Amino acid sequence: MKLSTKVTELTNIIAPAVAACDVALWGIEFAPQGRRSLLRIYIEALPEDQAQDKQVTIEDCAAVNHQVSGILEVHDPIAGEYILEVSSPGFDRAFFSDEQMRDYVGQTVSLRLIQAIGEGDKKRRKATGTLDSIDDTSLKLTATDGNQFEIALSNIDKANLIYEDA
């Protein structure tokens, strides 16, 4: 889950504007698409608000959109046209760092890997299962088929929470 240089640059520019709206920055996706790029910003309630079961509202998204639009106009970090979207991470949230995953130990996650794991004809670049543990260098996952894997964090291309209705 390494961030590109462009996403890191955008995060540094956008984070203060998001914080000024009294919400937390969950992550940023930037997808250059020819002449028109997509910049998607995920926000969530601050930890103290989450403790009170407060959620991100459409008004929060609109406020962040307004703040970030102004900052982007000043800094102009994206060449050409772009679409700006602001959203909550949702139930099936993407993880942008291994630190974010730590709060979800015991829950189901879906991983897309850089290098395949497993042996022989059972090699796979995708794995879904229970996140058993995570440390500074790897995570342990029990896949839905019962196989257990230790996966280097540096081998994770993309990770998402799988929402399960209790």
JSON list of N, CA and C in Angstrom, two decimals, residues 4-5 26 30 36-37 43 61 69 79 101 122 137 145 149 153 164:
[
{"chain": "A", "resi": 4, "resn": "SER", "atom": "N", "xyz": [1.80, 6.82, -4.05]},
{"chain": "A", "resi": 4, "resn": "SER", "atom": "CA", "xyz": [2.60, 7.42, -5.10]},
{"chain": "A", "resi": 4, "resn": "SER", "atom": "C", "xyz": [3.10, 8.79, -4.64]},
{"chain": "A", "resi": 5, "resn": "THR", "atom": "N", "xyz": [4.08, 9.29, -5.33]},
{"chain": "A", "resi": 5, "resn": "THR", "atom": "CA", "xyz": [4.62, 10.62, -5.02]},
{"chain": "A", "resi": 5, "resn": "THR", "atom": "C", "xyz": [3.53, 11.67, -5.16]},
{"chain": "A", "resi": 26, "resn": "TRP", "atom": "N", "xyz": [-9.18, 10.18, 5.72]},
{"chain": "A", "resi": 26, "resn": "TRP", "atom": "CA", "xyz": [-8.97, 8.73, 5.72]},
{"chain": "A", "resi": 26, "resn": "TRP", "atom": "C", "xyz": [-7.98, 8.35, 4.62]},
{"chain": "A", "resi": 30, "resn": "PHE", "atom": "N", "xyz": [-5.95, 9.13, -6.46]},
{"chain": "A", "resi": 30, "resn": "PHE", "atom": "CA", "xyz": [-5.75, 10.00, -7.62]},
{"chain": "A", "resi": 30, "resn": "PHE", "atom": "C", "xyz": [-5.57, 9.11, -8.83]},
{"chain": "A", "resi": 36, "resn": "ARG", "atom": "N", "xyz": [-8.77, 14.32, -18.31]},
{"chain": "A", "resi": 36, "resn": "ARG", "atom": "CA", "xyz": [-9.54, 14.59, -17.10]},
{"chain": "A", "resi": 36, "resn": "ARG", "atom": "C", "xyz": [-9.21, 13.54, -16.04]},
{"chain": "A", "resi": 37, "resn": "SER", "atom": "N", "xyz": [-8.64, 13.97, -14.94]},
{"chain": "A", "resi": 37, "resn": "SER", "atom": "CA", "xyz": [-8.26, 13.08, -13.85]},
{"chain": "A", "resi": 37, "resn": "SER", "atom": "C", "xyz": [-9.35, 13.04, -12.79]},
{"chain": "A", "resi": 43, "resn": "ILE", "atom": "N", "xyz": [-13.16, 11.00, 3.83]},
{"chain": "A", "resi": 43, "resn": "ILE", "atom": "CA", "xyz": [-13.11, 11.62, 5.15]},
{"chain": "A", "resi": 43, "resn": "ILE", "atom": "C", "xyz": [-13.94, 10.80, 6.12]},
{"chain": "A", "resi": 61, "resn": "CYS", "atom": "N", "xyz": [-19.06, 16.59, 3.70]},
{"chain": "A", "resi": 61, "resn": "CYS", "atom": "CA", "xyz": [-18.46, 16.38, 2.37]},
{"chain": "A", "resi": 61, "resn": "CYS", "atom": "C", "xyz": [-18.46, 17.66, 1.55]},
{"chain": "A", "resi": 69, "resn": "SER", "atom": "N", "xyz": [-11.22, 22.63, -2.81]},
{"chain": "A", "resi": 69, "resn": "SER", "atom": "CA", "xyz": [-11.24, 23.29, -4.13]},
{"chain": "A", "resi": 69, "resn": "SER", "atom": "C", "xyz": [-10.43, 24.58, -4.09]},
{"chain": "A", "resi": 79, "resn": "ALA", "atom": "N", "xyz": [-2.23, 18.88, -13.25]},
{"chain": "A", "resi": 79, "resn": "ALA", "atom": "CA", "xyz": [-2.23, 19.44, -14.60]},
{"chain": "A", "resi": 79, "resn": "ALA", "atom": "C", "xyz": [-3.54, 19.08, -15.30]},
{"chain": "A", "resi": 101, "resn": "MET", "atom": "N", "xyz": [-5.32, -0.57, 9.25]},
{"chain": "A", "resi": 101, "resn": "MET", "atom": "CA", "xyz": [-5.80, -1.95, 9.35]},
{"chain": "A", "resi": 101, "resn": "MET", "atom": "C", "xyz": [-5.76, -2.48, 10.78]},
{"chain": "A", "resi": 122, "resn": "LYS", "atom": "N", "xyz": [-1.73, -23.51, -6.48]},
{"chain": "A", "resi": 122, "resn": "LYS", "atom": "CA", "xyz": [-2.59, -22.78, -5.54]},
{"chain": "A", "resi": 122, "resn": "LYS", "atom": "C", "xyz": [-2.08, -21.35, -5.31]},
{"chain": "A", "resi": 137, "resn": "THR", "atom": "N", "xyz": [5.81, -5.35, 9.91]},
{"chain": "A", "resi": 137, "resn": "THR", "atom": "CA", "xyz": [6.31, -5.84, 8.63]},
{"chain": "A", "resi": 137, "resn": "THR", "atom": "C", "xyz": [5.36, -6.79, 7.90]},
{"chain": "A", "resi": 145, "resn": "ASP", "atom": "N", "xyz": [-10.89, -20.15, 2.58]},
{"chain": "A", "resi": 145, "resn": "ASP", "atom": "CA", "xyz": [-10.78, -21.59, 2.34]},
{"chain": "A", "resi": 145, "resn": "ASP", "atom": "C", "xyz": [-10.05, -22.30, 3.48]},
{"chain": "A", "resi": 149, "resn": "PHE", "atom": "N", "xyz": [-1.96, -17.55, 5.94]},
{"chain": "A", "resi": 149, "resn": "PHE", "atom": "CA", "xyz": [-0.86, -16.91, 5.24]},
{"chain": "A", "resi": 149, "resn": "PHE", "atom": "C", "xyz": [-0.24, -15.83, 6.11]},
{"chain": "A", "resi": 153, "resn": "LEU", "atom": "N", "xyz": [3.74, -6.73, 4.43]},
{"chain": "A", "resi": 153, "resn": "LEU", "atom": "CA", "xyz": [2.98, -5.51, 4.14]},
{"chain": "A", "resi": 153, "resn": "LEU", "atom": "C", "xyz": [3.46, -4.88, 2.83]},
{"chain": "A", "resi": 164, "resn": "GLU", "atom": "N", "xyz": [-19.55, -7.09, 6.86]},
{"chain": "A", "resi": 164, "resn": "GLU", "atom": "CA", "xyz": [-20.39, -8.23, 7.19]},
{"chain": "A", "resi": 164, "resn": "GLU", "atom": "C", "xyz": [-21.46, -7.77, 8.15]}
]
